[in-house]
Amino acid sequence: MTLTEIRQILEESNIRLTKSLGQNFLHDGNQLRRIVETGKLVAEDSVLEIGPGLGPLTEQLIPACQRVLAIEKDERLVSVLSKRFIESENLELIHADALAYLRREKERDWSDWKLVANLPYSVGSPILVELALAPRNPARLVATLQWEVVQRIKAKPGTKDYGVLSLLLQLGYVAESSFKVPAGCFFPRPDVASACVALQRRERPLLVGGDIDLYVKLVKVGFGQRRKVMLKLLKNLWPESALQAAYEQVGIGLQVRAEAVSVEQFVSLAQALSNNAPSK
Ligand code: SAM
């Protein structure tokens, strides 16, 4: 889909773009191909696309896999898409707020699905978290987002970008690769830099069931005040003696801040607390 085609469709359909919906459309063929390639699609794949817009990615996904489920919030774009892809039998188009949809469909089995999407930036992180923490989460997440969000997703302990988002996504996934998508590849040009990130689901989950909820709680409370000693924050929720025992079991110092604690250490802390300590 070229820039000329995008302008033409918008004009013919009398659509003025809505900034709050993050409507920056990708028109660079090389970047679109690279995003689809990063999905590592095979013919049997089911692909979830969130925010198809005018369909530049959708038109490449349709021939590359068995099934595409595309969720778009803007009714005007849904109407354009349903005409454009009227003959594509393997496309299911849903008019919905994707975040609300995913929350409703929390129990759905996404385990054989891959996400390939140029996400709406205002809800990109919560959408990824929702999918990543779903009980049967997708095999692969390939998403274009703000460049600085991608840095947070990939971040390692001890860096300024490391935080809640890194820990919630890296629990179930390994950040495999990422690349910059120049602002000039979008229409209109976004104000912020963009990048595409590929997250591959871990072969074996590090945690299951209720321990995942405990991990999420530990991470969120532990990062409540980034510069504060984590133990002081966690004491609001667990007895200090239980926390000290768990810290010793995991082998982390009592003075540590959350930003220095790895995914594996948070996992071990969650397991230790789940076995030994009631929360307050
Ligand atoms: N995929 C298209 C492309 O690459 O050109 C469009 C990407 S654009 C960055 C984001 C799209 O997400 C827009 O079409 C916008 O209307 C849609 N969108 C915004 N918020 C949404 C939401 N909560 N649920 C579903 N779609 C949403």
PDB file of C-alpha atoms and ligand atoms in Angstrom, residues 6 20-27 32 49-58 71-74 77 96-99 117-123 127 186, ligand 1:
ATOM      1  CA  ILE A   6      -3.498   5.817   1.529  1.00  0.00           C
ATOM      2  CA  SER A  20      -6.012  10.070  19.874  1.00  0.00           C
ATOM      3  CA  LEU A  21      -6.408   6.687  18.127  1.00  0.00           C
ATOM      4  CA  GLY A  22      -2.753   6.766  17.040  1.00  0.00           C
ATOM      5  CA  GLN A  23      -3.668   6.701  13.368  1.00  0.00           C
ATOM      6  CA  ASN A  24      -0.232   6.751  11.775  1.00  0.00           C
ATOM      7  CA  PHE A  25      -0.302   4.428   8.812  1.00  0.00           C
ATOM      8  CA  LEU A  26       2.724   2.513   7.612  1.00  0.00           C
ATOM      9  CA  HIS A  27       3.342   2.892   3.884  1.00  0.00           C
ATOM     10  CA  LEU A  32       6.000  -3.849   6.169  1.00  0.00           C
ATOM     11  CA  GLU A  49      -3.673  -8.054  14.160  1.00  0.00           C
ATOM     12  CA  ILE A  50      -4.674  -5.172  16.399  1.00  0.00           C
ATOM     13  CA  GLY A  51      -5.385  -1.853  14.729  1.00  0.00           C
ATOM     14  CA  PRO A  52      -5.345  -2.814  11.037  1.00  0.00           C
ATOM     15  CA  GLY A  53      -6.066   0.793   9.983  1.00  0.00           C
ATOM     16  CA  LEU A  54      -6.400   0.833   6.197  1.00  0.00           C
ATOM     17  CA  GLY A  55      -4.845  -2.630   5.966  1.00  0.00           C
ATOM     18  CA  PRO A  56      -1.255  -2.279   4.697  1.00  0.00           C
ATOM     19  CA  LEU A  57      -0.094  -5.044   7.046  1.00  0.00           C
ATOM     20  CA  THR A  58      -3.343  -7.024   6.745  1.00  0.00           C
ATOM     21  CA  ILE A  71      -9.576  -5.843  15.569  1.00  0.00           C
ATOM     22  CA  GLU A  72     -10.137  -2.176  14.730  1.00  0.00           C
ATOM     23  CA  LYS A  73     -11.785   0.442  16.929  1.00  0.00           C
ATOM     24  CA  ASP A  74     -12.582   3.060  14.286  1.00  0.00           C
ATOM     25  CA  LEU A  77     -11.834   2.113   8.954  1.00  0.00           C
ATOM     26  CA  ALA A  96     -14.067  -3.319  18.915  1.00  0.00           C
ATOM     27  CA  ASP A  97     -11.754  -1.714  21.384  1.00  0.00           C
ATOM     28  CA  ALA A  98      -9.011  -4.337  21.353  1.00  0.00           C
ATOM     29  CA  LEU A  99      -8.099  -3.946  25.005  1.00  0.00           C
ATOM     30  CA  ALA A 117       0.639  -5.610  14.573  1.00  0.00           C
ATOM     31  CA  ASN A 118       1.496  -1.974  14.265  1.00  0.00           C
ATOM     32  CA  LEU A 119      -0.172  -1.151  17.567  1.00  0.00           C
ATOM     33  CA  PRO A 120      -2.071   2.002  18.549  1.00  0.00           C
ATOM     34  CA  TYR A 121       0.599   3.631  20.722  1.00  0.00           C
ATOM     35  CA  SER A 122      -1.748   4.876  23.454  1.00  0.00           C
ATOM     36  CA  VAL A 123      -2.730   1.307  24.404  1.00  0.00           C
ATOM     37  CA  ILE A 127      -2.406  -4.777  25.055  1.00  0.00           C
ATOM     38  CA  PHE A 186       4.349   6.538   8.436  1.00  0.00           C
TER      39      PHE A 186
HETATM   40  N1  SAM B   1      -1.846  -1.267  11.022  1.00  0.00           N
HETATM   41  C1  SAM B   1      -2.065  -0.009  10.368  1.00  0.00           C
HETATM   42  C2  SAM B   1      -0.806   0.442   9.675  1.00  0.00           C
HETATM   43  O1  SAM B   1       0.232  -0.161   9.953  1.00  0.00           O
HETATM   44  O2  SAM B   1      -0.865   1.353   8.885  1.00  0.00           O
HETATM   45  C3  SAM B   1      -2.553   1.075  11.347  1.00  0.00           C
HETATM   46  C4  SAM B   1      -1.701   1.278  12.550  1.00  0.00           C
HETATM   47  S1  SAM B   1      -2.128   2.676  13.501  1.00  0.00           S
HETATM   48  C5  SAM B   1      -0.586   2.924  14.317  1.00  0.00           C
HETATM   49  C6  SAM B   1      -3.128   2.067  14.812  1.00  0.00           C
HETATM   50  C7  SAM B   1      -4.526   1.616  14.463  1.00  0.00           C
HETATM   51  O3  SAM B   1      -5.162   1.150  15.665  1.00  0.00           O
HETATM   52  C8  SAM B   1      -5.446   2.680  13.915  1.00  0.00           C
HETATM   53  O4  SAM B   1      -6.109   2.181  12.803  1.00  0.00           O
HETATM   54  C9  SAM B   1      -6.458   2.958  15.037  1.00  0.00           C
HETATM   55  O5  SAM B   1      -7.736   3.361  14.588  1.00  0.00           O
HETATM   56  C10 SAM B   1      -6.497   1.621  15.729  1.00  0.00           C
HETATM   57  N2  SAM B   1      -6.848   1.661  17.163  1.00  0.00           N
HETATM   58  C11 SAM B   1      -6.633   2.643  18.059  1.00  0.00           C
HETATM   59  N3  SAM B   1      -7.038   2.286  19.288  1.00  0.00           N
HETATM   60  C12 SAM B   1      -7.518   1.027  19.170  1.00  0.00           C
HETATM   61  C13 SAM B   1      -8.086   0.099  20.089  1.00  0.00           C
HETATM   62  N4  SAM B   1      -8.213   0.384  21.387  1.00  0.00           N
HETATM   63  N5  SAM B   1      -8.505  -1.099  19.612  1.00  0.00           N
HETATM   64  C14 SAM B   1      -8.374  -1.424  18.292  1.00  0.00           C
HETATM   65  N6  SAM B   1      -7.847  -0.574  17.388  1.00  0.00           N
HETATM   66  C15 SAM B   1      -7.417   0.620  17.818  1.00  0.00           C
END
